[in-house]
Coordinates of C-alpha atoms and ligand atoms in Angstrom, one line a residue:
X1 CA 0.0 0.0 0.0
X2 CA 1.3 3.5 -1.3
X3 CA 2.6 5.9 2.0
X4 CA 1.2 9.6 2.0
X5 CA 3.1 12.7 3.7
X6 CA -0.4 13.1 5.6
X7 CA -3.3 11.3 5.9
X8 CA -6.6 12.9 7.0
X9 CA -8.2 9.8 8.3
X10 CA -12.1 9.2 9.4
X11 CA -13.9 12.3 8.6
X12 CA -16.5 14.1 6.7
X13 CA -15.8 15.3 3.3
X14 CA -17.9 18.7 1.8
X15 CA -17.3 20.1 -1.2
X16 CA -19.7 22.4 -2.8
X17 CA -22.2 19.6 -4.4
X18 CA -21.3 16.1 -2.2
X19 CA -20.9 15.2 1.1
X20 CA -19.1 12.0 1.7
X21 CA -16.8 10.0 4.4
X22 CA -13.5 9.0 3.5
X23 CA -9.5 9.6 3.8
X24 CA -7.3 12.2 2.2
X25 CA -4.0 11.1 1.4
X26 CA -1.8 14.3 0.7
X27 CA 1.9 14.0 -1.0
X28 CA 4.1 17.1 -2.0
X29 CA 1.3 19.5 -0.8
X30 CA -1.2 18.1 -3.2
X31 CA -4.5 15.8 -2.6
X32 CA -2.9 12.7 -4.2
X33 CA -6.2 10.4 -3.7
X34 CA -9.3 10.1 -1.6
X35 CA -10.1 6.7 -0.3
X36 CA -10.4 4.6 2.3
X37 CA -8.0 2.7 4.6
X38 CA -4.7 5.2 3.6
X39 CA -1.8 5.0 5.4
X40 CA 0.4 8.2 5.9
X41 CA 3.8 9.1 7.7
X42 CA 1.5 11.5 9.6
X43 CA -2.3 11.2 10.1
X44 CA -4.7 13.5 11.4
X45 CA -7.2 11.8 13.0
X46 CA -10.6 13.9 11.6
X47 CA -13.4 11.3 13.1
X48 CA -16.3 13.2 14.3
X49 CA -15.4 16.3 12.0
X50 CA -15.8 18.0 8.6
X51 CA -13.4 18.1 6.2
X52 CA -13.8 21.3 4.0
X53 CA -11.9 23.2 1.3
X54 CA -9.8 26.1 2.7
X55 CA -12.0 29.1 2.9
X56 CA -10.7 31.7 0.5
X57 CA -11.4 35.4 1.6
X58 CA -11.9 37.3 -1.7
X59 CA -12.6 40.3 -0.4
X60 CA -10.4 42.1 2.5
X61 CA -8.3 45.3 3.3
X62 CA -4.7 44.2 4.7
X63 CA -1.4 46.5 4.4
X64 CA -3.3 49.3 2.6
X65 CA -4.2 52.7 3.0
X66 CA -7.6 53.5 2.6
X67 CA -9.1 56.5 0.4
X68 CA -8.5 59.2 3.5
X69 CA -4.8 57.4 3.8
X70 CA -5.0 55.9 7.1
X71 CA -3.4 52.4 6.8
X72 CA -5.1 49.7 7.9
X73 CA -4.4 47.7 11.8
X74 CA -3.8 45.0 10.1
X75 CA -0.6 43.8 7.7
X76 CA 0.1 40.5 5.7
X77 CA 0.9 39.0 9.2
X78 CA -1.4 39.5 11.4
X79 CA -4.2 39.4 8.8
X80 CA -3.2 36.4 7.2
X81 CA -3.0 34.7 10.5
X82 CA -6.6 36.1 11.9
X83 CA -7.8 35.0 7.9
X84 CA -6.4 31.0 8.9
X85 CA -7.7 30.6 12.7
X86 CA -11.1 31.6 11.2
X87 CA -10.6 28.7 8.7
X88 CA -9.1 30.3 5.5
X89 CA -5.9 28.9 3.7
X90 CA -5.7 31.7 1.2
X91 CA -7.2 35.1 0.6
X92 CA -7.2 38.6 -1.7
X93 CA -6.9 41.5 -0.3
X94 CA -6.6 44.9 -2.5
X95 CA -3.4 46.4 -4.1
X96 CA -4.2 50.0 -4.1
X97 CA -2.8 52.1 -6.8
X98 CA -2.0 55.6 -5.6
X99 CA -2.8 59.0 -7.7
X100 CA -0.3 58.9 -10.7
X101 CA 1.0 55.7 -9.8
X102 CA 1.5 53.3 -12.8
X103 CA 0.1 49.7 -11.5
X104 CA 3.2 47.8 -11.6
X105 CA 4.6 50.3 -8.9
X106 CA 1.2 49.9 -7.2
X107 CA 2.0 45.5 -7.4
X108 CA 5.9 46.1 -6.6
X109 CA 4.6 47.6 -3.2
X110 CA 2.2 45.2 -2.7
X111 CA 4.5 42.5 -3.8
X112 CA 7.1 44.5 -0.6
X113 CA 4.0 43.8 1.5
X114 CA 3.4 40.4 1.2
X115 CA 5.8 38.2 0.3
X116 CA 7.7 37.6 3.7
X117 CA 4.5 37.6 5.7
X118 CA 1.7 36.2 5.1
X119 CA 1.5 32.6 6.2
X120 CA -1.4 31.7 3.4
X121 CA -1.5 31.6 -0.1
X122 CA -2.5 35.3 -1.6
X123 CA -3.3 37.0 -4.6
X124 CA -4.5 40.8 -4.8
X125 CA -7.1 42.4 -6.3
X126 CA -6.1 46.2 -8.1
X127 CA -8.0 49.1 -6.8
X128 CA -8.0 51.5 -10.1
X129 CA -7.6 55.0 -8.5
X130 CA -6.4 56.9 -11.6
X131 CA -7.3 55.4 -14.9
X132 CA -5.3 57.2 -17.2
X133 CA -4.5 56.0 -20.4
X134 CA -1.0 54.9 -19.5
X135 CA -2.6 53.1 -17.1
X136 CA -5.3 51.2 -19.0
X137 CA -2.8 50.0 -21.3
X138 CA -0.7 48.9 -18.3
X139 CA -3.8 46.8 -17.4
X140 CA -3.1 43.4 -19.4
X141 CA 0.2 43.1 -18.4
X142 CA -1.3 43.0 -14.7
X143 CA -3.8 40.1 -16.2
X144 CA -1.1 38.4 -17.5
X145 CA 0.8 38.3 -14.2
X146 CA -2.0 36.6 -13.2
X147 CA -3.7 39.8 -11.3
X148 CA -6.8 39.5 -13.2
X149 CA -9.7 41.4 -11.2
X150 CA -9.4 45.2 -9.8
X151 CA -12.2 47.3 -8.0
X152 CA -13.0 51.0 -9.1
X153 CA -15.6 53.1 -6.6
X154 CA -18.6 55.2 -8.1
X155 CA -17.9 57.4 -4.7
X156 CA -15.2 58.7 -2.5
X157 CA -12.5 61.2 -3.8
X158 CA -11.7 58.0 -5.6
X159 CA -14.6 57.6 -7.6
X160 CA -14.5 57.3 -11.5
X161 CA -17.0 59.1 -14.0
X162 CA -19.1 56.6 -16.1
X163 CA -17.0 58.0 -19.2
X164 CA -14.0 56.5 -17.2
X165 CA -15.8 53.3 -16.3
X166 CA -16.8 52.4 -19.3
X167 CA -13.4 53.0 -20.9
X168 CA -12.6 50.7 -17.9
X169 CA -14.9 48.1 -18.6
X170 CA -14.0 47.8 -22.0
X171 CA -10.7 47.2 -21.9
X172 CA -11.4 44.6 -19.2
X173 CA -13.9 43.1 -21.6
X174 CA -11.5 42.7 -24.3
X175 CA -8.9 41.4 -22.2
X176 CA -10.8 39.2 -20.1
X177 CA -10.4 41.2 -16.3
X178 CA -13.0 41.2 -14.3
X179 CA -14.0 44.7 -12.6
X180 CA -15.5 44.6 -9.1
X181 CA -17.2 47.8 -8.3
X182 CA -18.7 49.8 -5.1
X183 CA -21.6 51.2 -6.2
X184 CA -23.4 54.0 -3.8
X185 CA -24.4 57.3 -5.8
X186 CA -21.4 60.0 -4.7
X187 CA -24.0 62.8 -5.6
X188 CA -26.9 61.5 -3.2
X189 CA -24.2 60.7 -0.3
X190 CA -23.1 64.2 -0.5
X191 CA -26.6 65.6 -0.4
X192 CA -28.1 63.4 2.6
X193 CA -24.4 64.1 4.4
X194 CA -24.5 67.9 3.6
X195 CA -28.4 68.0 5.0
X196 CA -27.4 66.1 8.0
X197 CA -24.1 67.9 9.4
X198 CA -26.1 71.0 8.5
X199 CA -28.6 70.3 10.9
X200 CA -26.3 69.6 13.7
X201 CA -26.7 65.6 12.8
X202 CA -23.2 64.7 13.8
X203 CA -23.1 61.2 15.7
X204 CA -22.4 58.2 14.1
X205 CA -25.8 56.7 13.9
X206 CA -26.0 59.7 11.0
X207 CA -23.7 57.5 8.9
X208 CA -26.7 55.3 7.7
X209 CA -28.9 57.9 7.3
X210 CA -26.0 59.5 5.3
X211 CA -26.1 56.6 2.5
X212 CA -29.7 55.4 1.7
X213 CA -30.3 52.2 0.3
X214 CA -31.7 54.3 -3.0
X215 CA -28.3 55.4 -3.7
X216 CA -26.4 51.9 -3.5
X217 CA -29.5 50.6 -5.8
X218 CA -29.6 53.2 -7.9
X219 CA -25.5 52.7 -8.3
X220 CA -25.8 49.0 -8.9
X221 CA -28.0 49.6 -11.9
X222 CA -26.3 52.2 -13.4
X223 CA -23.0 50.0 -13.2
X224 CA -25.2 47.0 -14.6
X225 CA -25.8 48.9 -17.4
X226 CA -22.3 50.2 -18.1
X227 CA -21.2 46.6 -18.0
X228 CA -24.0 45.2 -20.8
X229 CA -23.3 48.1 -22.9
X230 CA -19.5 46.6 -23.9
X231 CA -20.6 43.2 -22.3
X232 CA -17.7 43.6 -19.6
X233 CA -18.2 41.1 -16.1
X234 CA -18.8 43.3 -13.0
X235 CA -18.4 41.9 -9.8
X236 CA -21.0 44.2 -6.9
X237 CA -19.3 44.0 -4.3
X238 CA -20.8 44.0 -0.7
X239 CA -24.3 44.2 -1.6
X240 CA -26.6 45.9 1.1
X241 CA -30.0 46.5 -0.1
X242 CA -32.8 44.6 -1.4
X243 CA -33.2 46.7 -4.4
X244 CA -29.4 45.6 -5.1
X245 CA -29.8 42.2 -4.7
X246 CA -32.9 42.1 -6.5
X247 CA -30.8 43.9 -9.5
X248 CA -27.9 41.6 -9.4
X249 CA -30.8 38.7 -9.6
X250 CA -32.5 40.2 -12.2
X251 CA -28.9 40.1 -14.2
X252 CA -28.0 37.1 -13.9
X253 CA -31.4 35.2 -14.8
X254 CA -31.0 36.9 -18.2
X255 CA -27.4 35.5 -18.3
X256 CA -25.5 38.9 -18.0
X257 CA -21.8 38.5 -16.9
X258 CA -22.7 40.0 -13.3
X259 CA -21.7 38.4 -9.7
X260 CA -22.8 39.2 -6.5
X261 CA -21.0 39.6 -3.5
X262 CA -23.0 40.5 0.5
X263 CA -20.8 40.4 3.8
X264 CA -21.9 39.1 7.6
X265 CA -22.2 42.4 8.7
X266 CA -24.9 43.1 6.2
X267 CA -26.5 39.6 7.8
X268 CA -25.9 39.8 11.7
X269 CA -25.7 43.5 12.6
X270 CA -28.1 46.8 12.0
X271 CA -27.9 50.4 11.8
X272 CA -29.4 50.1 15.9
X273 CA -25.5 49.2 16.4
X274 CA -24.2 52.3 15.0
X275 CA -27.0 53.8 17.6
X276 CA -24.6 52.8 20.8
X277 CA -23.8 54.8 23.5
X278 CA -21.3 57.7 23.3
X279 CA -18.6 57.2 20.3
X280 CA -19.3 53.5 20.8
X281 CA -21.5 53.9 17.4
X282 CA -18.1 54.9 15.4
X283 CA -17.2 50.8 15.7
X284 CA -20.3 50.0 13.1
X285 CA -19.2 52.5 10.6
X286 CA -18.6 50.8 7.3
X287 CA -20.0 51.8 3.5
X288 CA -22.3 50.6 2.9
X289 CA -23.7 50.8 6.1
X290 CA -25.8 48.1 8.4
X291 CA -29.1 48.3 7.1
X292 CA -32.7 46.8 9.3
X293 CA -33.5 43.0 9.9
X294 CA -36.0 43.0 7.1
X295 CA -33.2 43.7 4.9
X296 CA -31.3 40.8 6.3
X297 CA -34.2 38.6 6.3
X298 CA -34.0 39.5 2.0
X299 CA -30.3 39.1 1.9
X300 CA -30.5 35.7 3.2
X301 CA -33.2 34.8 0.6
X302 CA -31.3 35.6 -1.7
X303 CA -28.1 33.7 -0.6
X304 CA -30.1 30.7 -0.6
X305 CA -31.2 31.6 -4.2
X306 CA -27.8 31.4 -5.4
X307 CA -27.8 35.6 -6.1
X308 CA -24.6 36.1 -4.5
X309 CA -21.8 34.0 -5.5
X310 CA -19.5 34.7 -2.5
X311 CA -20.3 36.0 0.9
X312 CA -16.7 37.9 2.2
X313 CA -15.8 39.6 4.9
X314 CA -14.8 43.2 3.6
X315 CA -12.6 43.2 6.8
X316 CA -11.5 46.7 7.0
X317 CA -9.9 47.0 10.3
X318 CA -9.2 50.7 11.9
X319 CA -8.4 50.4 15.9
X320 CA -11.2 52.0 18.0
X321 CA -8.6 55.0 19.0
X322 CA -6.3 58.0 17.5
X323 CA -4.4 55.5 14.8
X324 CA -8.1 54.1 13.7
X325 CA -11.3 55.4 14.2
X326 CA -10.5 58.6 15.8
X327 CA -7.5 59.5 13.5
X328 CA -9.2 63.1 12.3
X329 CA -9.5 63.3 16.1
X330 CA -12.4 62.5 18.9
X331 CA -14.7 64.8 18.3
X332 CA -15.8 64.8 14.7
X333 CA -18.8 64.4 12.5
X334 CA -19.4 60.8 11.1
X335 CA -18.2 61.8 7.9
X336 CA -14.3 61.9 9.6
X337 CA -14.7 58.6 11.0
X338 CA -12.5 55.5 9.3
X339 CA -14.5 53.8 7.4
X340 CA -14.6 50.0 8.1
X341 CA -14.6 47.2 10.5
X342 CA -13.0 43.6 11.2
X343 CA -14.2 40.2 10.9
X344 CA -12.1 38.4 8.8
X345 CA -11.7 35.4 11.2
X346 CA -15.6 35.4 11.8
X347 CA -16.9 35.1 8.1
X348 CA -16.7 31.4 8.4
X349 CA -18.0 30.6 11.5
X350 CA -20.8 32.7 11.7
X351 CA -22.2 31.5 7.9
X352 CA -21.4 27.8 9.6
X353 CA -23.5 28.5 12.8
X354 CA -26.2 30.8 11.8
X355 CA -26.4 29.7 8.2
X356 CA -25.9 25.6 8.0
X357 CA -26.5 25.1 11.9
X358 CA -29.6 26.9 11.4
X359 CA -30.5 25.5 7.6
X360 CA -30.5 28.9 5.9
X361 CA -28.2 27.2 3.7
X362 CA -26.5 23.3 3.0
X363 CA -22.8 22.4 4.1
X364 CA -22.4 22.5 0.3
X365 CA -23.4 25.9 -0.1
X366 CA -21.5 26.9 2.7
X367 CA -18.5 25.7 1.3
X368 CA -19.7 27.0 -2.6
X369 CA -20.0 30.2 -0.5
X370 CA -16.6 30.6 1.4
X371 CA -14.5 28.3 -1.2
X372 CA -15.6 27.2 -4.0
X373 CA -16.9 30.1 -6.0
X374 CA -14.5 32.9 -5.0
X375 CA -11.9 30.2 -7.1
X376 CA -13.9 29.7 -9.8
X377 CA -15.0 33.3 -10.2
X378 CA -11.1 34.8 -9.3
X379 CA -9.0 32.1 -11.3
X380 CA -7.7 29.8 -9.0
X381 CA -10.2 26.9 -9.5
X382 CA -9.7 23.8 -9.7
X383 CA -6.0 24.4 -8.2
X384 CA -7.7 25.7 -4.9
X385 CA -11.6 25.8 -3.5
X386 CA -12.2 21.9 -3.9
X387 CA -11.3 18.7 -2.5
X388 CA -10.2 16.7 -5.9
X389 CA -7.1 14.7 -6.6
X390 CA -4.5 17.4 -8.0
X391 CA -5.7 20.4 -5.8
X392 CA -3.4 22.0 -3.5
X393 CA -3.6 20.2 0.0
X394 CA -6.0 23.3 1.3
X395 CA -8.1 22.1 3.9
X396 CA -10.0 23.2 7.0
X397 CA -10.7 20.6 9.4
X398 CA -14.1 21.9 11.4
X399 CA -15.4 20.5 14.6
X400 CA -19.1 21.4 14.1
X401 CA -20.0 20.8 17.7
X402 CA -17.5 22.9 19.0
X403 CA -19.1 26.7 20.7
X404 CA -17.3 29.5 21.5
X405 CA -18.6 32.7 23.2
X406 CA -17.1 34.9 20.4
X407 CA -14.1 37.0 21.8
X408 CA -10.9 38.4 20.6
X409 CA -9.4 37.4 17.6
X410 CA -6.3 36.9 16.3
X411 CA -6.3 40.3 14.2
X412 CA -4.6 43.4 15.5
X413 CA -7.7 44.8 16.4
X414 CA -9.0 46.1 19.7
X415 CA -12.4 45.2 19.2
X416 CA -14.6 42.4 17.2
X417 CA -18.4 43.7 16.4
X418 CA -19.4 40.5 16.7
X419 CA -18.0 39.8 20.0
X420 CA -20.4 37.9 23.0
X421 CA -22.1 36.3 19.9
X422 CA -22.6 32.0 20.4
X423 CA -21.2 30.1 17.6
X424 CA -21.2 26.7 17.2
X425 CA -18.5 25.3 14.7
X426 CA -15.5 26.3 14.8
X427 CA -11.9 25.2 12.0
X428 CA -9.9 23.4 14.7
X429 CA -7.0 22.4 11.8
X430 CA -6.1 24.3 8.5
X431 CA -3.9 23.3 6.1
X432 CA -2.2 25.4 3.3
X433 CA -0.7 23.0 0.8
X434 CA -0.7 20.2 3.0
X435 CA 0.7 21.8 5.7
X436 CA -0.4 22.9 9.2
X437 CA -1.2 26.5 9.3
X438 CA -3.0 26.5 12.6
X439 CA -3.7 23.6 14.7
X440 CA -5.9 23.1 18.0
X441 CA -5.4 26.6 18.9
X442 CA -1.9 26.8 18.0
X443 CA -0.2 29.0 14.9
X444 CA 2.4 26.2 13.0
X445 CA 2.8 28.3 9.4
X446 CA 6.1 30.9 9.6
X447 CA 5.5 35.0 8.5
X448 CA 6.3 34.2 4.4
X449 CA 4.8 30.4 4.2
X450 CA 1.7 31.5 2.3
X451 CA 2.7 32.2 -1.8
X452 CA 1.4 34.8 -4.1
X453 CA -1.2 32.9 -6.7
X454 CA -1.0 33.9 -10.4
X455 CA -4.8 33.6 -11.1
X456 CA -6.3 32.7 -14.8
X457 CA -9.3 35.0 -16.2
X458 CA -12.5 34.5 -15.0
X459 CA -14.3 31.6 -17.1
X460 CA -18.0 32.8 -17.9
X461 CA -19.0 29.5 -19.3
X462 CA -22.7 29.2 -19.1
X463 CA -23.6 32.7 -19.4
X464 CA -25.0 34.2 -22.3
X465 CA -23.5 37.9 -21.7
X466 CA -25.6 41.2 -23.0
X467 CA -25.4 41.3 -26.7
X468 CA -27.3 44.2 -27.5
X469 CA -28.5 45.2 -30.9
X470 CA -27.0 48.7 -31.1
X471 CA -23.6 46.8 -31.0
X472 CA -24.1 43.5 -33.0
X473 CA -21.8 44.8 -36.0
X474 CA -24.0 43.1 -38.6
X475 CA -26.9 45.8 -37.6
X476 CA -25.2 48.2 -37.4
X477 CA -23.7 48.5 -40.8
X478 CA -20.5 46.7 -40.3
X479 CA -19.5 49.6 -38.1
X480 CA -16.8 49.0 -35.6
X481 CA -19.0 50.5 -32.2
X482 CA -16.6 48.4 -30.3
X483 CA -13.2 47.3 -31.0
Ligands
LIG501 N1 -15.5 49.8 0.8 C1 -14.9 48.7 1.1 O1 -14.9 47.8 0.3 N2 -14.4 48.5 2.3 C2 -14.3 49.5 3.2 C3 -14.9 50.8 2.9 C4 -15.5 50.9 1.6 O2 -16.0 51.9 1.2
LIG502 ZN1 -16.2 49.3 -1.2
LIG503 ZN1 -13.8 46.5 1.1

């Protein structure tokens, strides 16, 4: 009988459409065969336990600084290390290019970053800042480096026009990038913030009030539409609303090339959070804000539809003092308050405990949800986000019995929004290419284990795109509309 590096002996397998008992034998980082009866040089004894793909985090702020230029808490270390005791073995954060920045400086600094610290596998996303035309044509080279997904914003000082996104989307159509997009309506933020301040509406429970759910729905089909015109994939990004959702739906039963993306703290918390006592309120500020618990009741209706292919975290971690929160100082309007808050190391177990534990979704969902999808849709599929022979060895070992009064976390953070929540099911082992990267507790993976991932360009087999009739060239004359 053939000898594996590591055998995972006795447990449950999930991946995102079977469930099934039986051993992993693991050689040279790789899933070398499933079976039974498989006898390893080391064996991890997984009876009583699910066996799951790593979760992949596709959506998380680590090492950068955000629009107002405040870094975040957390770097490749300590974020890659919170990211893997919450059951992840790889993740993509953003590589943020600066204002006249080309985007292979933008990678290099990301590249600086990373490299020697994360102890998971990584890949970034691009934030485009300033599309110039330099810049656009820079953009293929960053596909072809295997960088093939960036993020542009419709607010902020950062925000692009629609000329500038659609220039955008059509080079990513042509090249095969996929653009992820935060869509609230800059104009109507600026109006409800204006209104409010002016009126001596200061305190963080403003912020919500500050960005309706009109202007992130009227945002997400604006952006829809600026994607079918040159039939370009978007990627919404942290959906909010029920009008979004219901857009992003809408989209996709026609076949259009658009994805969906919500976040836990769009499922477990509400704007009554930003409502706490004193400055407490400034710990729920994040765009675009917690919404009521009949929106949460829609978003989850919609997960189980199959609207949003990936539920991330959006971890965005500012500290709750004078290098975070309070960096414009104490006592400002909500506008001045960092925008963002932590839970990458609680995606996984709250979707487990509130979503499978409580049958909002199946154990293969889950894993579609937090795995399987984010490698499909990002390029990394089927190297990572399955159990199959040939995969990287990525694998999160869950006790689903396990409950935890939720507490700190392994972040840099000095506070968790989800904190004196139960969960039950908890990753107790998590390997990252067939190594241990945490293990009952304890941290095993060294600062610079984890490798950057080249990742392929996202395959949008099965969907029929927007082909609309002003730009079929055989109606139109023969005329080149797009080129
Ligand atoms: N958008 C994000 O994706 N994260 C933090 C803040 C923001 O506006
Ligand atoms: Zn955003
Ligand atoms: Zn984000």
């Amino acid at each position: 009988m053939e000898n594996y590096d590591l055998v995972i002996s006795g447990g449950t397998i999930a991946t995102a459409s079977e469930t099934f008992k039986a051993d992993i034998g693991i050689r040279d980082g790789l899933i070398a065969t499933v079976g039974n009866d498989l006898i390893g040089e080391d064996v991890i004894d997984a009876t009583g336990k699910l066996v799951l793909p790593g979760g992949i985090e596709a959506h998380c702020h680590i090492a950068q600084e955000s629009g107002m230029g405040l870094m975040s808490a957390d770097d490749y270390e300590s974020g890659s290390i919170s990211a893997a005791f919450g059951g992840n073995s790889c993740f993509i954060p953003f590589a943020a290019q600066k204002k006249a920045e080309s985007i292979a400086q933008t990678l290099e600094t990301y590249d600086s970053r990373a490299a020697s610290k994360s102890v998971i596998d990584y890949s970034y996303h691009l934030i485009l800042t300033d599309p110039t035309p330099a810049v656009l044509q820079e953009l293929p080279e960053a596909f072809d480096r295997g960088v093939t997904s960036f993020k542009v914003f419709m607010t902020y000082a950062t925000r692009i026009s629609d000329a500038q996104f659609l220039d955008i989307l059509s080079v990513a159509s042509k090249h095969g990038g996929l653009t992820m997009v935060h869509a609230e309506n800059h104009d109507m933020l600026t109006f409800m913030a204006n209104s409010l301040v002016k009126n001596g509406c200061v305190a963080p429970r403003y912020h919500a009030l500050a960005r309706p759910a009109l202007a992130e729905e009227e945002a997400i089909n604006r952006a829809i539409s600026l994607a079918g015109l040159v039939n370009a994939p978007l990627m919404i990004v942290h959906v909010s609303t029920p009008g979004g959702a219901a857009s992003v739906a809408e989209a996709r039963a026609r076949g259009a090339f658009v994805f969906g993306e919500t976040c836990p703290q769009y499922l477990f918390l509400t704007h009554d959070d930003l409502d706490r006592p004193g400055m407490e309120g400034a710990k729920y500020i994040c765009s675009p804000p917690l919404r009521d618990h009949a929106t949460q009741e829609i978003l989850w209706q919609h997960i189980s539809a199959g609207t949003f292919s990936v539920v991330s975290s959006d971890h965005a971690p500012y500290r709750f003092d004078g290098t975070g929160k309070f960096a414009a100082g104490r006592d400002v309007d909500f506008r001045k308050i960092a925008n963002g808050m932590p839970g990458i190391e609680m995606r996984l177990p709250l979707m487990f405990s509130e979503g499978v534990l409580k049958r909002r979704i199946g154990l293969n969902q889950f894993v579609a949800l937090s795995s399987t999808n984010a490698a499909r849709l990002y390029g990394m599929h089927p190297r990572k986000g399955t159990i199959s022979v040939g995969a990287d060895a990525d694998i999160a070992i869950w006790d689903p019995e396990e409950v935890r009064v939720v507490g700190e976390m392994h972040d840099n953070m000095d506070y968790n929004p989800f904190e004196g929540m139960e969960i039950t099911g908890w990753p107790v082992t998590v390997l990252g290419r067939g190594k241990r990267i945490v293990d009952n507790g304890a941290l095993m993976a060294k600062p610079g284990d984890g490798a950057f991932i080249a990742r392929d360009r996202t395959d949008l087999t099965g969907m029929s795109g927007t082909r609309l009739a002003e730009t079929n060239r055989t109606r139109k004359f023969g005329a080149e509309v797009l080129s």
